[in-house]
Coordinates of C-alpha atoms and ligand atoms in Angstrom, one line a residue:
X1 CA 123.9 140.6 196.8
X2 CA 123.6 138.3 193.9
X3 CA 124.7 134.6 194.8
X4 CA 127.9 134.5 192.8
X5 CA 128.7 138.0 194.7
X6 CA 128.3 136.6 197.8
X7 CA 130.1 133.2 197.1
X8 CA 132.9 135.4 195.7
X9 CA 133.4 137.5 198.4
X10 CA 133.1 134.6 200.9
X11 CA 136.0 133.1 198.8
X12 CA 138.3 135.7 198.7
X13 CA 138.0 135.9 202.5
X14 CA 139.0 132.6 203.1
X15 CA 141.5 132.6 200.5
X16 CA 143.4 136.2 201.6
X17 CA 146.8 136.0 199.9
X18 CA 145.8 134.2 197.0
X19 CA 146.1 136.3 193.9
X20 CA 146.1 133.5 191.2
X21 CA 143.3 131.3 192.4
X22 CA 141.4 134.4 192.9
X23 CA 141.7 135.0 189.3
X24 CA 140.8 131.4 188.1
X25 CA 137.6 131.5 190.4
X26 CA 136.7 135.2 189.2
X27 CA 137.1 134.2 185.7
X28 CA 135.0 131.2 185.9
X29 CA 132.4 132.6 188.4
X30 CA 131.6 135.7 186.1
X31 CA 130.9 134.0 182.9
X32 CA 128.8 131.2 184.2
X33 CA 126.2 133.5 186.1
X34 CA 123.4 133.0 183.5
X35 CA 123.4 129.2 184.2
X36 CA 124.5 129.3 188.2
X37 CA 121.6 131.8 188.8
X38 CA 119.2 131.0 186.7
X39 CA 118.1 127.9 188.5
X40 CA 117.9 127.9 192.3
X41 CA 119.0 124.1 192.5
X42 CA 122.5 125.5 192.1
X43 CA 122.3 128.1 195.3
X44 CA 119.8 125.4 197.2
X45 CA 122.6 122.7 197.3
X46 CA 125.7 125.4 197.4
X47 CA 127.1 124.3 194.3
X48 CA 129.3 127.0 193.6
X49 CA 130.1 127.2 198.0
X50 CA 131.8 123.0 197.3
X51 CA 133.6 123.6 194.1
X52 CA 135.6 126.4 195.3
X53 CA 136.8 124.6 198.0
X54 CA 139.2 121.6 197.7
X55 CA 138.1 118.1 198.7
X56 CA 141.9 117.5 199.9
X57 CA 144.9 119.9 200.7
X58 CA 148.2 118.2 201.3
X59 CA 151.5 119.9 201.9
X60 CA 154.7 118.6 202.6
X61 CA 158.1 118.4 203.4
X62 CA 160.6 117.0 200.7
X63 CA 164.0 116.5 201.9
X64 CA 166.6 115.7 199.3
X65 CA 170.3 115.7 199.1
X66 CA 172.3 117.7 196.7
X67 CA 175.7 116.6 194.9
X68 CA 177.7 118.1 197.5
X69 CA 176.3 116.7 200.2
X70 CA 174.2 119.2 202.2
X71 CA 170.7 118.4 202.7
X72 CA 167.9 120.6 201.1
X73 CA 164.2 121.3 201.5
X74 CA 161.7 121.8 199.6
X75 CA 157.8 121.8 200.2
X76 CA 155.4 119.5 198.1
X77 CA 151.9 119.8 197.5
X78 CA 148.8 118.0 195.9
X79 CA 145.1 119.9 196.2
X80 CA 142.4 116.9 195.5
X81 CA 139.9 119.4 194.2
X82 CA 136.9 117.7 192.8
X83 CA 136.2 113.5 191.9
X84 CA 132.9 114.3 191.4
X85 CA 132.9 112.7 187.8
X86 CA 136.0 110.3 188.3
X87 CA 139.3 110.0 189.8
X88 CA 141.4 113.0 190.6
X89 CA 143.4 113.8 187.7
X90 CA 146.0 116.4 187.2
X91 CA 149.8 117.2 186.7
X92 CA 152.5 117.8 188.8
X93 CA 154.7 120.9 188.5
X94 CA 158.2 121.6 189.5
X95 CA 159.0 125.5 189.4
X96 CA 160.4 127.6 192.3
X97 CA 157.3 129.8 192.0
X98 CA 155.0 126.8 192.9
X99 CA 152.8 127.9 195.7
X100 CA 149.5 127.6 197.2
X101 CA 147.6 130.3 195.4
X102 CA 148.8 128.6 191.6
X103 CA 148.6 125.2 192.9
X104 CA 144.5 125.9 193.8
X105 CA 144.4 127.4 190.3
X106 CA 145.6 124.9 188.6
X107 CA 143.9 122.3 190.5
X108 CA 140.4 124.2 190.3
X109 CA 141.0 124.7 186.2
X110 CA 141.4 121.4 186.1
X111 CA 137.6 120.3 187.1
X112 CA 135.9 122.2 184.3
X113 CA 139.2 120.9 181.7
X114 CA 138.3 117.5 183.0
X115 CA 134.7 117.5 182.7
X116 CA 135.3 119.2 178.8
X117 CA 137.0 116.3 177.6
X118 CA 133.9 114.3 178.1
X119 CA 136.1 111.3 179.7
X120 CA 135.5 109.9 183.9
X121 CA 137.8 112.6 184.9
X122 CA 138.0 114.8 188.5
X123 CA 140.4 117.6 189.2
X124 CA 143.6 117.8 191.3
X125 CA 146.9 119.4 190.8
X126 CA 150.3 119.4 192.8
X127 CA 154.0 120.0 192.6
X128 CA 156.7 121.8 194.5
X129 CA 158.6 124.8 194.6
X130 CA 161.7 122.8 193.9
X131 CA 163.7 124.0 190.7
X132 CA 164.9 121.4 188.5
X133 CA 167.2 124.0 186.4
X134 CA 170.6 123.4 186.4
X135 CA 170.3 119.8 188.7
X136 CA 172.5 116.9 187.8
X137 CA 170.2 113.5 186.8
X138 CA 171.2 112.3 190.5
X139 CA 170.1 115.5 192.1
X140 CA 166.4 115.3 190.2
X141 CA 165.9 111.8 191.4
X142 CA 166.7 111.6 194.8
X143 CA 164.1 115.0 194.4
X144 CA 162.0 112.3 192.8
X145 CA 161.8 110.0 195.3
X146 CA 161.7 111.7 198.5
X147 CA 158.6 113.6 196.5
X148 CA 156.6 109.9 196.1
X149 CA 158.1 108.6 199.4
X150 CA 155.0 111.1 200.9
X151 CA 152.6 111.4 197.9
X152 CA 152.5 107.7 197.2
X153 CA 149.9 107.3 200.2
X154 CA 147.6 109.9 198.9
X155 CA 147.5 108.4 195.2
X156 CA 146.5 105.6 193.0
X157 CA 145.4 104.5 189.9
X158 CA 141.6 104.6 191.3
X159 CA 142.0 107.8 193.8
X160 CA 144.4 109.9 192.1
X161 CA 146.6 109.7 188.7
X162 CA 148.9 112.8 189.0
X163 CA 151.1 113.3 185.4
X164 CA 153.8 116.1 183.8
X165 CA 153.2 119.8 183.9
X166 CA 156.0 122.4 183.9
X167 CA 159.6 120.6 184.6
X168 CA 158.3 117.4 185.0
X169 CA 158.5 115.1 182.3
X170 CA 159.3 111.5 181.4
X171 CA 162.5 111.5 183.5
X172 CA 161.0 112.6 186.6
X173 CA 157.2 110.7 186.0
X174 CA 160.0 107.8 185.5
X175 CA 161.7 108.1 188.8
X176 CA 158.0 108.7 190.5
X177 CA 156.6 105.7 189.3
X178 CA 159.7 103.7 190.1
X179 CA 159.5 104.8 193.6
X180 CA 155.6 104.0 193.7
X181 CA 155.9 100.8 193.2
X182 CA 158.7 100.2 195.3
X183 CA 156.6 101.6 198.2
X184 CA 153.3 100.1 197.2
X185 CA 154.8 96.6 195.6
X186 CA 152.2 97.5 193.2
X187 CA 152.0 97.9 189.3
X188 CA 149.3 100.0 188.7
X189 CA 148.7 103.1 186.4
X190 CA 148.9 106.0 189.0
X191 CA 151.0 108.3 186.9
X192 CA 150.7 109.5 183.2
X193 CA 153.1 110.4 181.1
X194 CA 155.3 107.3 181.4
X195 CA 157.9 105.8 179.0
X196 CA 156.8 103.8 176.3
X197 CA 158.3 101.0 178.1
X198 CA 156.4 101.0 181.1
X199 CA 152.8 101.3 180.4
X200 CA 153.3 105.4 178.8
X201 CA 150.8 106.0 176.1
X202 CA 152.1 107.0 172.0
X203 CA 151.3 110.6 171.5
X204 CA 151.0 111.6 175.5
X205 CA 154.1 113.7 174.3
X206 CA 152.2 115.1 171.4
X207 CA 149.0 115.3 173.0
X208 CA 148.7 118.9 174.6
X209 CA 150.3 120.7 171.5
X210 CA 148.9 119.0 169.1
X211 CA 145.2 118.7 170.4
X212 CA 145.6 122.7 171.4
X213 CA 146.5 123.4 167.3
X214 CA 143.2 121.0 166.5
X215 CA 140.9 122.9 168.2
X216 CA 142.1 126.5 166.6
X217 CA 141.6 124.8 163.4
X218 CA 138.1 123.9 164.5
X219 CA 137.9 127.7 165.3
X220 CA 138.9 128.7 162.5
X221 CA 136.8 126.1 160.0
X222 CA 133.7 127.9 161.7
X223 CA 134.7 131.2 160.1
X224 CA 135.4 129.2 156.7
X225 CA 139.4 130.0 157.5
X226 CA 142.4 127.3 158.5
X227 CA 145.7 127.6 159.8
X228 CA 147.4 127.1 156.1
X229 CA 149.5 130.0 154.9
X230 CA 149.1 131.7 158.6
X231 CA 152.4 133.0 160.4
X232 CA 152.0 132.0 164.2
X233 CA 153.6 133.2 167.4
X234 CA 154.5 130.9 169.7
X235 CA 155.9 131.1 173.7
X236 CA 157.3 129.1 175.4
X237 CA 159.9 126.2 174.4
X238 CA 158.9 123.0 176.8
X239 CA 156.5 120.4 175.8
X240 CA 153.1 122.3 174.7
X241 CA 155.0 124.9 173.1
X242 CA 157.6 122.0 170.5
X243 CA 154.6 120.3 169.9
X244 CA 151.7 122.8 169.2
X245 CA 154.8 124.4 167.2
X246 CA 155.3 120.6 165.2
X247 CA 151.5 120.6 164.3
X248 CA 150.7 124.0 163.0
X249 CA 153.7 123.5 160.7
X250 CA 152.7 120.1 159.3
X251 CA 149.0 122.1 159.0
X252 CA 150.9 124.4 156.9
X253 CA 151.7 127.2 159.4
X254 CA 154.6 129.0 159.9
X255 CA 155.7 129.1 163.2
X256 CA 158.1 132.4 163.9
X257 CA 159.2 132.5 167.5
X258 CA 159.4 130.5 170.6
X259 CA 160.4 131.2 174.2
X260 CA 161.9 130.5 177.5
X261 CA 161.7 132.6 180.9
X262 CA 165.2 134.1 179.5
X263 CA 164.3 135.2 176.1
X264 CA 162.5 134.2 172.7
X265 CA 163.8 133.7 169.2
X266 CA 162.3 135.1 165.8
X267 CA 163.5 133.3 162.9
X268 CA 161.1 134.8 159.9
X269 CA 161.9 131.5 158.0
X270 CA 160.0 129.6 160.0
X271 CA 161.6 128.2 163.1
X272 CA 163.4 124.7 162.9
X273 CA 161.7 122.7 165.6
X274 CA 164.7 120.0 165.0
X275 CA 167.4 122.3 166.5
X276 CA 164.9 123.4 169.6
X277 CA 164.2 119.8 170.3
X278 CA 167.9 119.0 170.6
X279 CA 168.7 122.2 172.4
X280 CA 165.4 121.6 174.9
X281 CA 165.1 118.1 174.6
X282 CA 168.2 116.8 174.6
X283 CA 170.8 119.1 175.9
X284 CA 168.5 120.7 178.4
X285 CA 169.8 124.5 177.5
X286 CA 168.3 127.6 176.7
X287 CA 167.2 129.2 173.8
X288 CA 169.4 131.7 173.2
X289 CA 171.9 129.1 171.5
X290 CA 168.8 128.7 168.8
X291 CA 170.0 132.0 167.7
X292 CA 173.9 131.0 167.8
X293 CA 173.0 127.9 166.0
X294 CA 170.4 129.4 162.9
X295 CA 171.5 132.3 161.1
X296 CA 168.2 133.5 160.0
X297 CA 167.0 133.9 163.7
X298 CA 167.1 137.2 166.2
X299 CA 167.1 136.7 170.0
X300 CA 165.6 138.9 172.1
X301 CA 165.8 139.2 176.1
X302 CA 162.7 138.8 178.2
X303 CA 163.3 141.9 180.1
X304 CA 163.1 144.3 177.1
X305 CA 159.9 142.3 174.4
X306 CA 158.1 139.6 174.4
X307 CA 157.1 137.3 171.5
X308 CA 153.9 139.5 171.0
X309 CA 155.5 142.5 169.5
X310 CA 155.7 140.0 166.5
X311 CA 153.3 140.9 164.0
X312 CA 151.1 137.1 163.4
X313 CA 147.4 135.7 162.6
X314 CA 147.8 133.2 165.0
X315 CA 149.2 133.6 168.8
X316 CA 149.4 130.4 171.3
X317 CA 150.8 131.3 174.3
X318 CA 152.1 128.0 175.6
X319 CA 155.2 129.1 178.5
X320 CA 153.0 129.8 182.0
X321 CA 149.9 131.5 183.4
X322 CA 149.6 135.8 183.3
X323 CA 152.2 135.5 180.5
X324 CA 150.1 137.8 178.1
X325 CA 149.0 141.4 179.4
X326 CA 146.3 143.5 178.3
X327 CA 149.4 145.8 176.3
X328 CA 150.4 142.5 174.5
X329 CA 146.6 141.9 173.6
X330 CA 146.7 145.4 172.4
X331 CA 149.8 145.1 169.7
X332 CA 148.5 141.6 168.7
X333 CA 145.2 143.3 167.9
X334 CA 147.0 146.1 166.3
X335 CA 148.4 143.8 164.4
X336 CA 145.4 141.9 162.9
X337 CA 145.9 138.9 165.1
X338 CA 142.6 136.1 163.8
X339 CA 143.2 133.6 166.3
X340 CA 144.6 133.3 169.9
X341 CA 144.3 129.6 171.7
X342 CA 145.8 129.1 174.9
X343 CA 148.2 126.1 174.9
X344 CA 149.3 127.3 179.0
X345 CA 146.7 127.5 182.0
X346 CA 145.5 131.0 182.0
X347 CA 148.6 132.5 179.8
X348 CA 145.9 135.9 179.2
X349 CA 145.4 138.6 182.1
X350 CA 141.4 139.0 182.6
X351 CA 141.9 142.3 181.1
X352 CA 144.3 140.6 178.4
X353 CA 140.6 138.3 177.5
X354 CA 138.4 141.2 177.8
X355 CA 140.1 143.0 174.9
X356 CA 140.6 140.4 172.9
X357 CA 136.4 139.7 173.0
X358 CA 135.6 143.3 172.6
X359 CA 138.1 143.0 169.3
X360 CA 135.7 140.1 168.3
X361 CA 139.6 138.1 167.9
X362 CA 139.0 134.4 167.9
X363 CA 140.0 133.3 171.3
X364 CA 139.8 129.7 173.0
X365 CA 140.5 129.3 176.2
X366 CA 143.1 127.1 178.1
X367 CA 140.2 125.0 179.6
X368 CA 139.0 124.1 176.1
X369 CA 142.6 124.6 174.0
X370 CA 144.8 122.3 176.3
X371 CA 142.7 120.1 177.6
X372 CA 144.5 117.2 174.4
X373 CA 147.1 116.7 177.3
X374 CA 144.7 115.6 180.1
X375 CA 142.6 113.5 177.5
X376 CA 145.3 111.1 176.4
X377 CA 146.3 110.7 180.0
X378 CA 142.7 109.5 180.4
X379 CA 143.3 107.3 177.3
X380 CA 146.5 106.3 178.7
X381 CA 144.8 105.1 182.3
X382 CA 142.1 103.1 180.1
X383 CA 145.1 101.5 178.4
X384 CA 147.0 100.4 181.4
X385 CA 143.6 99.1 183.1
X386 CA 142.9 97.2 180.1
X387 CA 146.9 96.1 179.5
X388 CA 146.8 97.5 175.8
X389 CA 148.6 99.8 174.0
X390 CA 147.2 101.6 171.1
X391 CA 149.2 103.0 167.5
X392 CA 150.1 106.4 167.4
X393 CA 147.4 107.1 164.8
X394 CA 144.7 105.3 166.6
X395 CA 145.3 107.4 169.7
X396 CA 145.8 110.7 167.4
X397 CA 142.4 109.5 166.0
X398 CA 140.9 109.7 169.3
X399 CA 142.8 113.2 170.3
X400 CA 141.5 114.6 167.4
X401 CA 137.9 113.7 167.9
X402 CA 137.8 114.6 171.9
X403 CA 138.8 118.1 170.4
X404 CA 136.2 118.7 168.0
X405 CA 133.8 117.4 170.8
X406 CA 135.0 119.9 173.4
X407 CA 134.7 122.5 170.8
X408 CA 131.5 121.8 169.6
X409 CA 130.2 121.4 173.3
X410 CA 132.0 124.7 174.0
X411 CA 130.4 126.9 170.9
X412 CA 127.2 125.5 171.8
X413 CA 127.2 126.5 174.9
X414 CA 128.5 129.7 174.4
X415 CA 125.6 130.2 171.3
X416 CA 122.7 129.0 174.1
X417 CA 123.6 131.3 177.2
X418 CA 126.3 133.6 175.8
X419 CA 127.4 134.6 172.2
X420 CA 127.8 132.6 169.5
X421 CA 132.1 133.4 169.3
X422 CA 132.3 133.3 173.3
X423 CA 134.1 130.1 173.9
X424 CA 135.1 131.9 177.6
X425 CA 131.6 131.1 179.0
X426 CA 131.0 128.4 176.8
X427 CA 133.8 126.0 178.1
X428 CA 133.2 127.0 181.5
X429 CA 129.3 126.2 181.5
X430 CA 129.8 123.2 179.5
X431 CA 132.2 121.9 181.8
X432 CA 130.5 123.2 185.0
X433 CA 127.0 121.5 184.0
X434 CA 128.1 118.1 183.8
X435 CA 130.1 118.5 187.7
X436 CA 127.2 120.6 188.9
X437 CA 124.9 117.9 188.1
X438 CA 127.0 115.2 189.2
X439 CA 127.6 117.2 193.1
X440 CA 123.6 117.2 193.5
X441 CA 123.6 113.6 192.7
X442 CA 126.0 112.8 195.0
X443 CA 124.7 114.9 197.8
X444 CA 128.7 115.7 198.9
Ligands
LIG501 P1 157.7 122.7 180.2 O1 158.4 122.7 181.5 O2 157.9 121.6 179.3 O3 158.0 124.1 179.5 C1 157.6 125.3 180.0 C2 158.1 126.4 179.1 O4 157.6 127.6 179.6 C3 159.6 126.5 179.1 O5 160.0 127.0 177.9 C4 159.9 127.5 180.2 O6 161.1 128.2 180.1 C5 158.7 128.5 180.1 N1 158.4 129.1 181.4 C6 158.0 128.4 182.5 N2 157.8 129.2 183.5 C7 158.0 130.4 183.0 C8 157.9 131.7 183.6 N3 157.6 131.9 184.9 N4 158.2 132.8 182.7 C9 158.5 132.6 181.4 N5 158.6 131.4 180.9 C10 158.4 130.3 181.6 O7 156.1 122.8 180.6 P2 154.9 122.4 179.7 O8 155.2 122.8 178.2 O9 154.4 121.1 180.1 O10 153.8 123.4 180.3 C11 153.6 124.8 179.7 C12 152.2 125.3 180.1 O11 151.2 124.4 179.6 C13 152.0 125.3 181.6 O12 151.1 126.4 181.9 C14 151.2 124.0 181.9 O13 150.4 124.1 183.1 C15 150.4 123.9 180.6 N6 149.9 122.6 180.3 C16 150.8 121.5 180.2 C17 150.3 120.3 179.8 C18 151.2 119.1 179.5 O14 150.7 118.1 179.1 N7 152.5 119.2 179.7 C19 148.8 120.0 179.8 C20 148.0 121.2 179.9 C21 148.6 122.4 180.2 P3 162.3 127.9 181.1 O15 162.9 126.6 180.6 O16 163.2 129.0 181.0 O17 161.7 127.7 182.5

């Protein structure tokens, strides 16, 4: 049995009920075989046996009260994965299908993500099964603070920097950090994703969307092509998805649908990114009333299509993970799809990638494509540590070069132990390298 074999079916008997992180660890195990077993340094000092399990696992109980008076519980969660190269760093995610398995995903993606951006970055990841949907301001923040009354002793701006992910964004990173430093009586950087007011960096908001729609340019550039005059399908209507939506039309895209878990929206005019941010932003509601609100749009439920029947060069899946099936794959390829980037944290099925590669579509990888988010939070930690803030444009200067690095360190990689076009094993390699060589330095 090969090593990767054996490590594979060791963790998936340790891991029995675990469908997600199964799938992360497959995906990343498979494609970086010719490095892992090419060298016996990597099997001598059980690389591959330390990063697929966590440094940390903590679970807990959150207790909150609801408006009527009853008391409610919810369980919480942060998985300390890797600080092999710095710091565990990751985002915190409020959804009532939060569980183990995703959590380990997301915190085990987060390691090679980190490492990608270049910056001293490890890889953790947390959140509860507690659904914000619906809750009244009070509601969210007693959530909030009963959430940090546990985390706060796990955390810190030198140990552990959690930040947003789905349903949590400023509002609840505010009411976090407020209850952090009540505990501690410290004022530190130990969330990202703050307001502006508090030590929160200028295009954090921006940074996941916009650096995802830099890097498909960079994809694109390679082939001598570029994201102006392309129509692009977008899922998803939170954060990643308004602002990867915001850049490709500034690039001179035109951006035709968007998402929630209800339904999506097709407005062939190009959708009007001012009337989602004030139904999503601002009124909290659902993206139905997109349709009610712009003539020239269509809504469509979730249970009968998906935003991939629509025919598009570019696709960013930017709602949640197993979002686009191999069928979806199919019609997009059907449909001449160029480009695919993955603005969510494995949005594509395996099988989903697999066709997309064998259809030689252009197709980055969450790890790579996303990882804008993560880097500005780094920027944002160097900020606070140094008491600075940066301009918008300075720190979009910087978001826009980590990207081209990551993609030039992912086609590389992919050109010297893959193919040239397969960023899959190149982001995965690249970021592996730098944490495998970091472990065996660090003899832990
Ligand atoms: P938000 O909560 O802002 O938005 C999530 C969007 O996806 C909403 O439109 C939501 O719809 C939809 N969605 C969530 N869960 C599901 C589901 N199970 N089925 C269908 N639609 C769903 O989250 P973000 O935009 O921050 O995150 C989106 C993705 O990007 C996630 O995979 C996240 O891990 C990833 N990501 C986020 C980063 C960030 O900086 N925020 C950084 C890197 C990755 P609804 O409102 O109906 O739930």
């Amino acid at each position: 049995m090969s090593y990767i074999d054996k490590v594979m079916a060791d963790v998936a008997a340790r891991n029995a009920g675990q469908p997600e992180f199964m799938q992360a660890v497959g995906e990343v195990l498979t494609t970086i075989k010719a490095v892992a077993e090419s060298d016996d340094v990597y099997k001598n000092n059980a690389i591959l046996e330390r990063l697929t399990e966590p440094d940390r696992q903590i679970m807990f109980r959150v207790p909150w009260t609801d408006d009527n008076g009853n008391m409610r519980v919810n369980r919480g969660y942060r998985i300390q994965f890797n600080n092999a190269i710095g710091p565990y760093k990751g985002g915190l995610r409020l959804h009532p299908s939060v569980n183990l398995s995703i959590i380990k995903f997301l915190g085990f993606e987060q390691i090679f993500k980190n490492s990608l951006t270049g910056l001293p970055i490890g890889g953790g990841k947390g959140g509860s099964d507690f659904d914000p949907k619906g809750k009244s301001d009070r509601e969210i923040r007693d959530f909030c603070q009963s959430f940090m009354t546990e985390l706060y002793r796990h955390i810190g701006a030198d140990t552990d920097v959690p930040a947003g992910d789905i349903g949590v964004g400023a509002r609840e990173i505010g009411y976090m950090f407020g209850q952090y430093k009540r505990l501690k009586n410290v004022y530190e950087g130990v969330l990202t994703g703050k307001g502006l007011t508090y030590g929160g960096s200028l295009a954090r908001k921006e940074a996941t969307g916009y650096g995802l729609v830099y890097i498909v340019q960079n994809m694109l550039e390679k082939v001598g092509d570029g994201i102006k005059g392309k129509t692009v399908a977008v899922s998803g209507a939170g954060n990643v998805a308004i602002y990867a939506a915001q850049k490709a039309t500034e690039l001179g895209g035109k951006v035709v649908t968007m998402s929630d878990s209800t339904g999506w929206i097709y407005d062939p005019k190009g959708v009007d990114l001012d009337v989602v941010k004030d139904i999503k932003e601002v009124k909290r509601g659902r993206i139905s009333e997109y349709a009610d609100r712009v003539k020239s749009a269509e809504y469509h439920s979730s249970e009968t299509s998906k935003v991939w029947s629509v025919k598009c060069d570019i696709a960013l899946p930017c709602a949640t993970q197993n979002e686009l099936d191999v069928d979806d794959a199919k019609t997009l390829i059907k449909n001449k799809v160029k480009a695919v980037g993955e603005g969510a944290n494995m949005p594509s099925t395996t099988e989903a990638i697999n066709a997309f590669q064998a259809a030689k579509t252009l197709f980055m990888p969450a790890k790579a494509a996303n990882a804008g988010g993560v880097a500005v939070s780094a920027l944002e930690m160097s900020q606070n540590s140094q008491r600075l803030s940066w301009s918008f444009d300075e720190v979009d200067a910087k978001l826009k070069g980590i990207m081209k690095g990551i993609f030039d360190k992912t086609s590389d990689a992919a050109a010297q132990f893959s193919a040239p076009d397969d960023y899959v094993s190149g982001a995965n390699i690249a970021g592996f390298l730098k944490v495998a060589q970091a472990m065996i330095a660090q003899g832990v």
